[in-house]
mmCIF file of C-alpha atoms in Angstrom:
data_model
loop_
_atom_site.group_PDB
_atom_site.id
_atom_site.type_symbol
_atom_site.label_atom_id
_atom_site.label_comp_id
_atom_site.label_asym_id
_atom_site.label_seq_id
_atom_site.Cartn_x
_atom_site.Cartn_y
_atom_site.Cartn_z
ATOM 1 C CA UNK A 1 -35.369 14.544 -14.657
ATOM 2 C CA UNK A 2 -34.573 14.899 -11.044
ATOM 3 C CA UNK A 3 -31.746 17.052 -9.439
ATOM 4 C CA UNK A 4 -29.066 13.820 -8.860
ATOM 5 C CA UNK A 5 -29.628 12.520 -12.345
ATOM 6 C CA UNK A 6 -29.100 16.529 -13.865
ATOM 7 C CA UNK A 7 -26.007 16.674 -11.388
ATOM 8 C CA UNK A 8 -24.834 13.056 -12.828
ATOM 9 C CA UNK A 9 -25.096 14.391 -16.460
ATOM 10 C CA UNK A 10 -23.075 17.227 -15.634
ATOM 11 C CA UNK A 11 -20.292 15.492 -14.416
ATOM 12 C CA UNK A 12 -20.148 12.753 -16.708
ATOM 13 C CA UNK A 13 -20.368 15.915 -19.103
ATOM 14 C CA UNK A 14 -17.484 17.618 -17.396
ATOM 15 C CA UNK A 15 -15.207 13.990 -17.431
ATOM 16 C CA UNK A 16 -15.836 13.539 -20.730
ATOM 17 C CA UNK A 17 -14.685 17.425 -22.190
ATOM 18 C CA UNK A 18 -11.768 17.378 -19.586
ATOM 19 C CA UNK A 19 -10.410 13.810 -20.931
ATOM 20 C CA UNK A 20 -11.061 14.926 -24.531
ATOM 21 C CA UNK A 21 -8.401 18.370 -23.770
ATOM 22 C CA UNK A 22 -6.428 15.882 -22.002
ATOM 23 C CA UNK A 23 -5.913 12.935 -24.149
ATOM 24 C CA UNK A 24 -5.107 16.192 -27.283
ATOM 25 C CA UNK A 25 -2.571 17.869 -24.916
ATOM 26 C CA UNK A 26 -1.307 14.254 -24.975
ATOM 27 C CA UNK A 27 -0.764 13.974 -28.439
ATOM 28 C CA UNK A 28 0.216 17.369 -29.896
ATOM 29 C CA UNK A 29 2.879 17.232 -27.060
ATOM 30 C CA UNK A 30 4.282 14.312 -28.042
ATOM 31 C CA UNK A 31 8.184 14.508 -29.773
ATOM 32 C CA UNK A 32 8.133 13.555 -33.212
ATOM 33 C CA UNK A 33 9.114 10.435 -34.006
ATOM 34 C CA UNK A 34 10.936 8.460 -37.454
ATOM 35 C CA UNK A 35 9.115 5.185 -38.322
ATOM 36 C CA UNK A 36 11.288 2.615 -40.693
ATOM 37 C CA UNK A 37 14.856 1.222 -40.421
ATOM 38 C CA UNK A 38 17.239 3.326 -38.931
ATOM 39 C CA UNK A 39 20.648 2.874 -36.961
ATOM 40 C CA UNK A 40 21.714 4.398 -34.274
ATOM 41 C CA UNK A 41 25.070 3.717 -31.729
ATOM 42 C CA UNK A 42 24.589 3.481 -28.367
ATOM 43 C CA UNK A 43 27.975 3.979 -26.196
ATOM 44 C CA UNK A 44 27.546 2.167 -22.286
ATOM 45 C CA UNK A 45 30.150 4.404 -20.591
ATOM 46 C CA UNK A 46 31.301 3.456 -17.251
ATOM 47 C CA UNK A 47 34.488 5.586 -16.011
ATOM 48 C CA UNK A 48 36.902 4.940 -18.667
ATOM 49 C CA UNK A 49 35.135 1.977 -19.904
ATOM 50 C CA UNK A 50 33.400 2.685 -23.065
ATOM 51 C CA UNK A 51 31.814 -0.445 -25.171
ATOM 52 C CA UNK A 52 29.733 0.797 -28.028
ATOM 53 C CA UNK A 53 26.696 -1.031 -29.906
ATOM 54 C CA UNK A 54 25.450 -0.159 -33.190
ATOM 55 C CA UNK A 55 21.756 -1.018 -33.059
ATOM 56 C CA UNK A 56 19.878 -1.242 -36.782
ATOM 57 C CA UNK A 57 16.459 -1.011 -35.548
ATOM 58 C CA UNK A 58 12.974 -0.029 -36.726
ATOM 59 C CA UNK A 59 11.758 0.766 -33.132
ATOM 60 C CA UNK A 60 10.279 4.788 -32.985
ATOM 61 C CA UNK A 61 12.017 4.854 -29.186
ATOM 62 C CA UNK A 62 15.372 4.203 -27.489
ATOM 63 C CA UNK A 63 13.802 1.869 -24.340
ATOM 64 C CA UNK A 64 12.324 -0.258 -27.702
ATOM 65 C CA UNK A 65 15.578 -0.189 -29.623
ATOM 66 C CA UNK A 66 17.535 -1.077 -26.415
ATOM 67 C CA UNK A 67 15.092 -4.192 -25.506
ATOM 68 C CA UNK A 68 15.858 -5.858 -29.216
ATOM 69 C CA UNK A 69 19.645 -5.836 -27.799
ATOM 70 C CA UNK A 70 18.638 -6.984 -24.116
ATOM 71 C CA UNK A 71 20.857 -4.033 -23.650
ATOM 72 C CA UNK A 72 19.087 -2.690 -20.479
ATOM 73 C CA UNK A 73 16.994 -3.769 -17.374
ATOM 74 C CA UNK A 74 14.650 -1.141 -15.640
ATOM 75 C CA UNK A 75 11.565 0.072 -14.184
ATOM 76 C CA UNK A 76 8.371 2.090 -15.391
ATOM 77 C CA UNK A 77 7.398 5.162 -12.699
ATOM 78 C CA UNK A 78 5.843 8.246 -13.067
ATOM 79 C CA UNK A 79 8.657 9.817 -15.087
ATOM 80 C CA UNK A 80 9.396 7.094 -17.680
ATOM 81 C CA UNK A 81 11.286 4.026 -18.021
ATOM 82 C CA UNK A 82 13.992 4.304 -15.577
ATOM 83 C CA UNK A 83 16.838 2.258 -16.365
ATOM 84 C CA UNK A 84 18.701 0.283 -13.860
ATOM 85 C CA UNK A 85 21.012 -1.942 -15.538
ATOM 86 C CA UNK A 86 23.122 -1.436 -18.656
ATOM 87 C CA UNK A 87 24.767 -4.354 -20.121
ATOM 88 C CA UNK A 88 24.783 -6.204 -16.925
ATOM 89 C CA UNK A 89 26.079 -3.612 -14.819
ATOM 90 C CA UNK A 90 23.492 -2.548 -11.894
ATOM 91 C CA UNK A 91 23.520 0.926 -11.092
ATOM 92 C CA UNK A 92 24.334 0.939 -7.077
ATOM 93 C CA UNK A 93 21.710 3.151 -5.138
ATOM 94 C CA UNK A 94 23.819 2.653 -2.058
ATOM 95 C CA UNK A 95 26.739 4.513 -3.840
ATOM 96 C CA UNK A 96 23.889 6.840 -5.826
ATOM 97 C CA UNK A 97 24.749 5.653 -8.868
ATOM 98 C CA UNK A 98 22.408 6.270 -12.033
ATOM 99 C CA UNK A 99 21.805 5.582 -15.614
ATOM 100 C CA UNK A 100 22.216 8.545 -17.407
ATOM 101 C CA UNK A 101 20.529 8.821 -21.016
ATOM 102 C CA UNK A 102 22.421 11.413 -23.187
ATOM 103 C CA UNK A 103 21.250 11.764 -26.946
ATOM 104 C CA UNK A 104 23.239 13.699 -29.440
ATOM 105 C CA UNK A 105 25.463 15.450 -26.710
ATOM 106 C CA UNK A 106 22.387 16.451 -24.896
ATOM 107 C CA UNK A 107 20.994 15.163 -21.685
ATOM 108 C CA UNK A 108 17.430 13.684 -22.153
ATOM 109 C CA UNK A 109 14.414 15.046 -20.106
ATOM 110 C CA UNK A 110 12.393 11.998 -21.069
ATOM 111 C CA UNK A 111 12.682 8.366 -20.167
ATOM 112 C CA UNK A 112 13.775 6.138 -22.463
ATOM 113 C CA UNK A 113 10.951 5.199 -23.568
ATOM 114 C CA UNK A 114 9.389 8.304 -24.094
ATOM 115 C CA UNK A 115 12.601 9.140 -26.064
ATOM 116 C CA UNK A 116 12.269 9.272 -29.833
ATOM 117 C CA UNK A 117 15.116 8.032 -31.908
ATOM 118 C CA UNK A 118 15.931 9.159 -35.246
ATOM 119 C CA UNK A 119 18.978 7.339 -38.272
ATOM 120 C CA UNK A 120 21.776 8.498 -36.967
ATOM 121 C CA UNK A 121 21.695 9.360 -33.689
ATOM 122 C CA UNK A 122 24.577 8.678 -31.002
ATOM 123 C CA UNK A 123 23.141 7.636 -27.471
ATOM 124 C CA UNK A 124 25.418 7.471 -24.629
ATOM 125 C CA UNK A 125 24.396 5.392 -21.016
ATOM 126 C CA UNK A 126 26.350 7.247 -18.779
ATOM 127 C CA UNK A 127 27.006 5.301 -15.714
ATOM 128 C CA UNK A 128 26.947 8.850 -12.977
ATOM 129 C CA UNK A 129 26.193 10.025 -9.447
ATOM 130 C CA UNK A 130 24.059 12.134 -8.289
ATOM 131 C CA UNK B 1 -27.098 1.526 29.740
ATOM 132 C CA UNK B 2 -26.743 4.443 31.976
ATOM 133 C CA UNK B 3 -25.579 7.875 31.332
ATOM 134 C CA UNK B 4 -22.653 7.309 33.468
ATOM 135 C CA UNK B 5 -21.708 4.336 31.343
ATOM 136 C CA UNK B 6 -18.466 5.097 28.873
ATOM 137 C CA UNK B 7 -20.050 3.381 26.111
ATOM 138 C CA UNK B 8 -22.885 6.074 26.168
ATOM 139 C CA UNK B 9 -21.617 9.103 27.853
ATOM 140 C CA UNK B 10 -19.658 12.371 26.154
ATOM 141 C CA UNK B 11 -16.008 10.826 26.556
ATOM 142 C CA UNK B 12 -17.081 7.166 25.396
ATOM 143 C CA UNK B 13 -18.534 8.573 22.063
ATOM 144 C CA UNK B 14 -15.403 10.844 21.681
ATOM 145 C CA UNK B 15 -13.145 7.885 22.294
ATOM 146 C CA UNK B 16 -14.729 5.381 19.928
ATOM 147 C CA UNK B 17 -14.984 8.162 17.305
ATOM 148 C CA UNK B 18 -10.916 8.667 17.865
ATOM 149 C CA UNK B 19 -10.740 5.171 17.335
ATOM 150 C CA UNK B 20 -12.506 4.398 14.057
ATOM 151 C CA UNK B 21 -10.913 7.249 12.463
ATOM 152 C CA UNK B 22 -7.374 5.748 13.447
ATOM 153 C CA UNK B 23 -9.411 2.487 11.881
ATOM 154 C CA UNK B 24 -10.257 4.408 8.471
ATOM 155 C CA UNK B 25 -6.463 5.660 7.904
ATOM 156 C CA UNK B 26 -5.681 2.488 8.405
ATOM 157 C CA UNK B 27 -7.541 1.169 5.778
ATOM 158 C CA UNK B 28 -6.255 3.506 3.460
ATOM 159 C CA UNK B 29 -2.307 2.957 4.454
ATOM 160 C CA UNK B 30 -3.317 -0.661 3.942
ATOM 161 C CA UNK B 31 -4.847 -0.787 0.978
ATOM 162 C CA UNK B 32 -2.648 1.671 -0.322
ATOM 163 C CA UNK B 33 0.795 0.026 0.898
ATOM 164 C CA UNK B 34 -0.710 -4.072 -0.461
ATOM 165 C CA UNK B 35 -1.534 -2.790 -3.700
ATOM 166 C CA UNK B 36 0.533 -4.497 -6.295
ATOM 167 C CA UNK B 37 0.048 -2.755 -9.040
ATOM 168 C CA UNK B 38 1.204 0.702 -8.265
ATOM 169 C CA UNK B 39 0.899 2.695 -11.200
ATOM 170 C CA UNK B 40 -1.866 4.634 -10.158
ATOM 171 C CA UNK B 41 -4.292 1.958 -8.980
ATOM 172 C CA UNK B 42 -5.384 2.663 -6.075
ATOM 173 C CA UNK B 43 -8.512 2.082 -3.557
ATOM 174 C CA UNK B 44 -7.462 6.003 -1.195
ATOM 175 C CA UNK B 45 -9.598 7.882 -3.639
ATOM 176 C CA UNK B 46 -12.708 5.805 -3.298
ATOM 177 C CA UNK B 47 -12.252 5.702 0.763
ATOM 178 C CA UNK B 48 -11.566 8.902 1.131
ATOM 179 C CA UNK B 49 -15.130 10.293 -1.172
ATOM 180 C CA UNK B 50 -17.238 7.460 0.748
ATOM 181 C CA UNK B 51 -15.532 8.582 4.246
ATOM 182 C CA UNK B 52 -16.537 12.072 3.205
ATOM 183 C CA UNK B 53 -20.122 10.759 2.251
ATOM 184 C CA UNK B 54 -20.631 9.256 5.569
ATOM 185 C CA UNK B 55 -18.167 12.013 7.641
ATOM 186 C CA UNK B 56 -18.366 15.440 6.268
ATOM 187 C CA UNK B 57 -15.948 17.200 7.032
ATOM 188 C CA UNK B 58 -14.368 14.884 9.599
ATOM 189 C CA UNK B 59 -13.364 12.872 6.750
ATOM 190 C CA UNK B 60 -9.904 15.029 7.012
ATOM 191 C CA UNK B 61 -9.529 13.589 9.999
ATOM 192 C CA UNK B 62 -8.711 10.058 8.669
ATOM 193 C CA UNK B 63 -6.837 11.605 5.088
ATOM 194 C CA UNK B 64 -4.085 13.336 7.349
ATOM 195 C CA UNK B 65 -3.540 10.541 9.375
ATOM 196 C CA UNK B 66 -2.675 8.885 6.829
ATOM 197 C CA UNK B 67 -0.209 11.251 5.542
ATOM 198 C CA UNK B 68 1.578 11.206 8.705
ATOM 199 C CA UNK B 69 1.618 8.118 8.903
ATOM 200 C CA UNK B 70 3.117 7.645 4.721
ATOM 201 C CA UNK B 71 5.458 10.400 5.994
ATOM 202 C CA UNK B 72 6.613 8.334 8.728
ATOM 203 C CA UNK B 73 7.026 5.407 6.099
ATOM 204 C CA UNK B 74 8.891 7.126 3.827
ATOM 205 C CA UNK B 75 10.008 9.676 4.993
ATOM 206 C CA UNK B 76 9.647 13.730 3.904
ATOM 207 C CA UNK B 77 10.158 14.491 0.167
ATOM 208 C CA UNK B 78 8.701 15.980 -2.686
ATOM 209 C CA UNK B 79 5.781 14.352 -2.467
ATOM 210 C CA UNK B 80 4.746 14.813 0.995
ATOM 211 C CA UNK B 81 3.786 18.365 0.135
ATOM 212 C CA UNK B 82 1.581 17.299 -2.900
ATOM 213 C CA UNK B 83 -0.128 14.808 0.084
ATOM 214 C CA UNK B 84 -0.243 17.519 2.158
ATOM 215 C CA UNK B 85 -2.643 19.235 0.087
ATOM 216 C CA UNK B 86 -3.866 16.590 -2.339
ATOM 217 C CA UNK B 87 -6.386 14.459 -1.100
ATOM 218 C CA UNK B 88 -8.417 17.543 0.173
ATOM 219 C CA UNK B 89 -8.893 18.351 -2.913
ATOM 220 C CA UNK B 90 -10.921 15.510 -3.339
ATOM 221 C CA UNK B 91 -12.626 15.939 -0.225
ATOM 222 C CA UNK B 92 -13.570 19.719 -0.744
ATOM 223 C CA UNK B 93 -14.668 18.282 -3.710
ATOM 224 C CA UNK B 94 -16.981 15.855 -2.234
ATOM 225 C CA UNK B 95 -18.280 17.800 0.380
ATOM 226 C CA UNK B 96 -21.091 19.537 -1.783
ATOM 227 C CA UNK B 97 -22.029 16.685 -3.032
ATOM 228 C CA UNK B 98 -22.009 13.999 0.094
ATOM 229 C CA UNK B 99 -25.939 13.756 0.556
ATOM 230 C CA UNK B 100 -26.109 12.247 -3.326
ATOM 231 C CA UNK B 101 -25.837 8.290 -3.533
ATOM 232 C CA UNK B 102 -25.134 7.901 -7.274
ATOM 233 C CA UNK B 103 -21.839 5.260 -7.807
ATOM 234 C CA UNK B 104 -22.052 7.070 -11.323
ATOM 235 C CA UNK B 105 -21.698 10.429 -10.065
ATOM 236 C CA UNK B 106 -19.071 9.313 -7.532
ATOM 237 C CA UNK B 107 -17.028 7.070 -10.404
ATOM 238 C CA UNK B 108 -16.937 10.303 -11.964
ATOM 239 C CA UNK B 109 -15.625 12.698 -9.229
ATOM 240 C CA UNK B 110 -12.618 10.104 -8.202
ATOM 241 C CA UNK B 111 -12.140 9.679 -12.246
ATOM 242 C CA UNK B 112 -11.989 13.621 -12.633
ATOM 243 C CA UNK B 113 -9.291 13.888 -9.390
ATOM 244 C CA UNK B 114 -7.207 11.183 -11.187
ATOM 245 C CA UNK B 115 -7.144 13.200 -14.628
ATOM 246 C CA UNK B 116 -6.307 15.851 -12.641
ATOM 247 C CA UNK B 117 -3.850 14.492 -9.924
ATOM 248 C CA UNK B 118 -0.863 14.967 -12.294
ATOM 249 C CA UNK B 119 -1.654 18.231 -12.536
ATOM 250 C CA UNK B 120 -2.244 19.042 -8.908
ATOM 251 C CA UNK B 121 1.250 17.300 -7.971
ATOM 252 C CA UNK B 122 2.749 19.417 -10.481
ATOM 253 C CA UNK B 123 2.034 22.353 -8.435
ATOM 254 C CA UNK B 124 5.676 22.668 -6.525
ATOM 255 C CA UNK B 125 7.243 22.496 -9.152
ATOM 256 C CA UNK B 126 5.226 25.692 -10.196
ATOM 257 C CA UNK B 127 7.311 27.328 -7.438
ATOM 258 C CA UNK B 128 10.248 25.347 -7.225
ATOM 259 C CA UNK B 129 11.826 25.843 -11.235
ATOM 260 C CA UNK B 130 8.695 27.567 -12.955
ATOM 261 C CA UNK B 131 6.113 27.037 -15.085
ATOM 262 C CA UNK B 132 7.940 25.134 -17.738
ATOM 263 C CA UNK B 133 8.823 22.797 -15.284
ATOM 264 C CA UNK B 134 5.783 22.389 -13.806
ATOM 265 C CA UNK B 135 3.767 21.907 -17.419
ATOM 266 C CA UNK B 136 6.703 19.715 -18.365
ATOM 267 C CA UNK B 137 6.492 17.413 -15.318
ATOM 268 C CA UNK B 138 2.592 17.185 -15.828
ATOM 269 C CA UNK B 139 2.454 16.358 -19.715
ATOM 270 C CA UNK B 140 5.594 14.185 -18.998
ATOM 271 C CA UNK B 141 2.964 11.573 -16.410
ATOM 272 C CA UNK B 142 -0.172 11.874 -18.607
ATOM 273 C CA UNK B 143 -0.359 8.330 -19.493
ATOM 274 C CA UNK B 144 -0.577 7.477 -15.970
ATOM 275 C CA UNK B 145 -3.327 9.946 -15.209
ATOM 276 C CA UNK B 146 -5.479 8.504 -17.804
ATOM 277 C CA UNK B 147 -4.787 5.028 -15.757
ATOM 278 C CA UNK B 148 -5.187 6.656 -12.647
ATOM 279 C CA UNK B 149 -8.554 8.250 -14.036
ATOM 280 C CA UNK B 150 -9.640 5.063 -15.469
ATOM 281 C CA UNK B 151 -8.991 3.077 -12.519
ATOM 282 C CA UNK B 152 -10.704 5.467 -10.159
ATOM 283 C CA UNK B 153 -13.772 5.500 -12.173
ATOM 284 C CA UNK B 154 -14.368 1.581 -12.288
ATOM 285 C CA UNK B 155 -13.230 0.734 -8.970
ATOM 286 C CA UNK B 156 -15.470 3.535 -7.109
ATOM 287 C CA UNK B 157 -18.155 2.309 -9.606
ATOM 288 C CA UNK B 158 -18.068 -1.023 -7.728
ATOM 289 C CA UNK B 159 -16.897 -0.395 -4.506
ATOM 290 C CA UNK B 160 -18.658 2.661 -3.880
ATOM 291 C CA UNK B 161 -22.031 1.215 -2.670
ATOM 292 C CA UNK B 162 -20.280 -2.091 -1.047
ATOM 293 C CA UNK B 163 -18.145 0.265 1.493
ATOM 294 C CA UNK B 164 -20.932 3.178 2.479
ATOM 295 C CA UNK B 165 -22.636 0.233 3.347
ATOM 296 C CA UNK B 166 -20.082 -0.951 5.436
ATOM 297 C CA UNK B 167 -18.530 2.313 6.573
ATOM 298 C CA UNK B 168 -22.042 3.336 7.291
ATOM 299 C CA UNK B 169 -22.884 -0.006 9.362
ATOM 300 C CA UNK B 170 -19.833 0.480 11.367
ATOM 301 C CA UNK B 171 -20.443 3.907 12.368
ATOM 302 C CA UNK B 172 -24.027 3.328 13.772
ATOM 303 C CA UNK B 173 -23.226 -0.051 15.821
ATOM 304 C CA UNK B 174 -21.126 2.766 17.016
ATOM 305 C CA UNK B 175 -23.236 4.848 18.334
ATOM 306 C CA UNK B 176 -21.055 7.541 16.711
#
């Protein structure tokens, strides 16, 4: 065996343990989710403007649950789903206006579709600036 | 030709070295700006280990003018300071290894700097808010380095051999 095929070993070696740690930091990271029916309420607040939707869903994620409602309109980038439109309304990056996800009272670190869902839980879309 | 001629002497060599390396970051600006698929499918990683192949350590040359010249695109944020160290990586990296041929071993080395190029980027953030941050912003974009790892591997896997012999072409007719 010469010295570029023990070299190529190596590294397909190396790419191979590195994806394996990789693809189980992946996993055991991931939030825990509720399979079956469940229903949540999602509130779209804009100002004083607040329209609620109760959403009886079997989806694991919010983007998933949203998306059976054609609730929202978005993007996928590096941090998640990022949504851009809530119930028709198109959040204005010339005024720096966002979508902001808040689950249970609590702003969300995750996208929405990185953000598990469980019976029961009250989403708000928070129309905001940043 | 003559010794006094530019296309042979000291300043000629200099000045069409200048110019292909302008060339190269172009390439990579290009290729990087017309891709349509952006989630981490990209052609910069291959370039920059076959300019590194064929260049050494001049291969920085090319990667930086490229920065400045995404800098000058979009202008300075967050990310300019993972660019700013980023694709060196990947060129240290290579450097050892520039005198082997394999497309295997090279599909690996660009797949390995995707897996890892989460991680790298998460770096500032290290700094900025701490290590929960930075752990959290790099498990948070996992997904996309196993895209970004993927699509390394294949597309240096096929392109690898197609642009050293290019690359490799263009720097002998030359003279460089």
């Amino acid at each position: 065996m010469n010295k570029q095929t023990k070299i190529v070993l190596i590294a397909v070696l190396a790419l191979v343990v590195l994806l394996g740690v990789f693809v189980a930091v992946y996993y055991f990271s991931r939030p825990d989710t509720e399979s079956g029916g469940k229903e949540i309420i999602v509130k779209v607040i804009e100002g004083d403007n607040v329209k609620t939707f109760e959403i009886k869903t079997d989806a694991e994620y919010l983007l998933d649950a949203l998306n059976e409602k054609n609730l929202i309109a978005g993007e996928s980038g590096r941090y998640g789903y990022y949504i851009t439109a809530v119930d028709g309304r198109t959040a204005n990056e010339d005024k720096r206006e966002w979508w902001q996800i808040v689950k249970n009272g609590e702003q969300t670190t995750t996208g929405a579709d990185t953000t598990p869902i469980k019976d029961g839980d009250i989403i708000e879309l928070i129309l905001s600036t940043y | 030709m003559s010794s006094s001629c530019p296309h042979t002497n000291g300043s000629g060599a200099k000045l069409r070295q200048l110019i292909l390396f302008a060339l190269l970051a172009a390439i990579m600006v290009v290729f990087k700006e017309v891709n349509p698929i952006r989630m981490n499918i990209e052609i910069v990683s291959t370039l920059i280990v076959v300019y590194t192949c064929i260049f050494a350590w001049r291969a920085f040359i090319p990667v930086y003018v490229f920065v400045f010249v995404e800098t000058a695109l979009y202008g300075f944020e967050i990310w300019t300071i993972n660019y700013l160290y980023i694709w060196s990586v990947l060129v240290l990296a290579a450097l050892p290894l520039r005198n082997y041929r394999s497309p295997v071993l090279w599909a690996v080395v660009a797949g390995v700097f995707g897996l890892l190029f989460g991680a790298l980027c998460a770096i500032p953030y290290f700094f900025i808010s701490g290590a929960g941050a930075a752990v959290a912003y790099w498990i948070d974009g996992l997904k996309f380095d196993f895209i970004h790892c993927a699509a390394n591997f294949t597309l240096t896997l096929v392109l690898y051999r197609p642009l050293y012999k290019l690359i490799e072409y263009g720097k002998k007719q030359l003279n460089i």
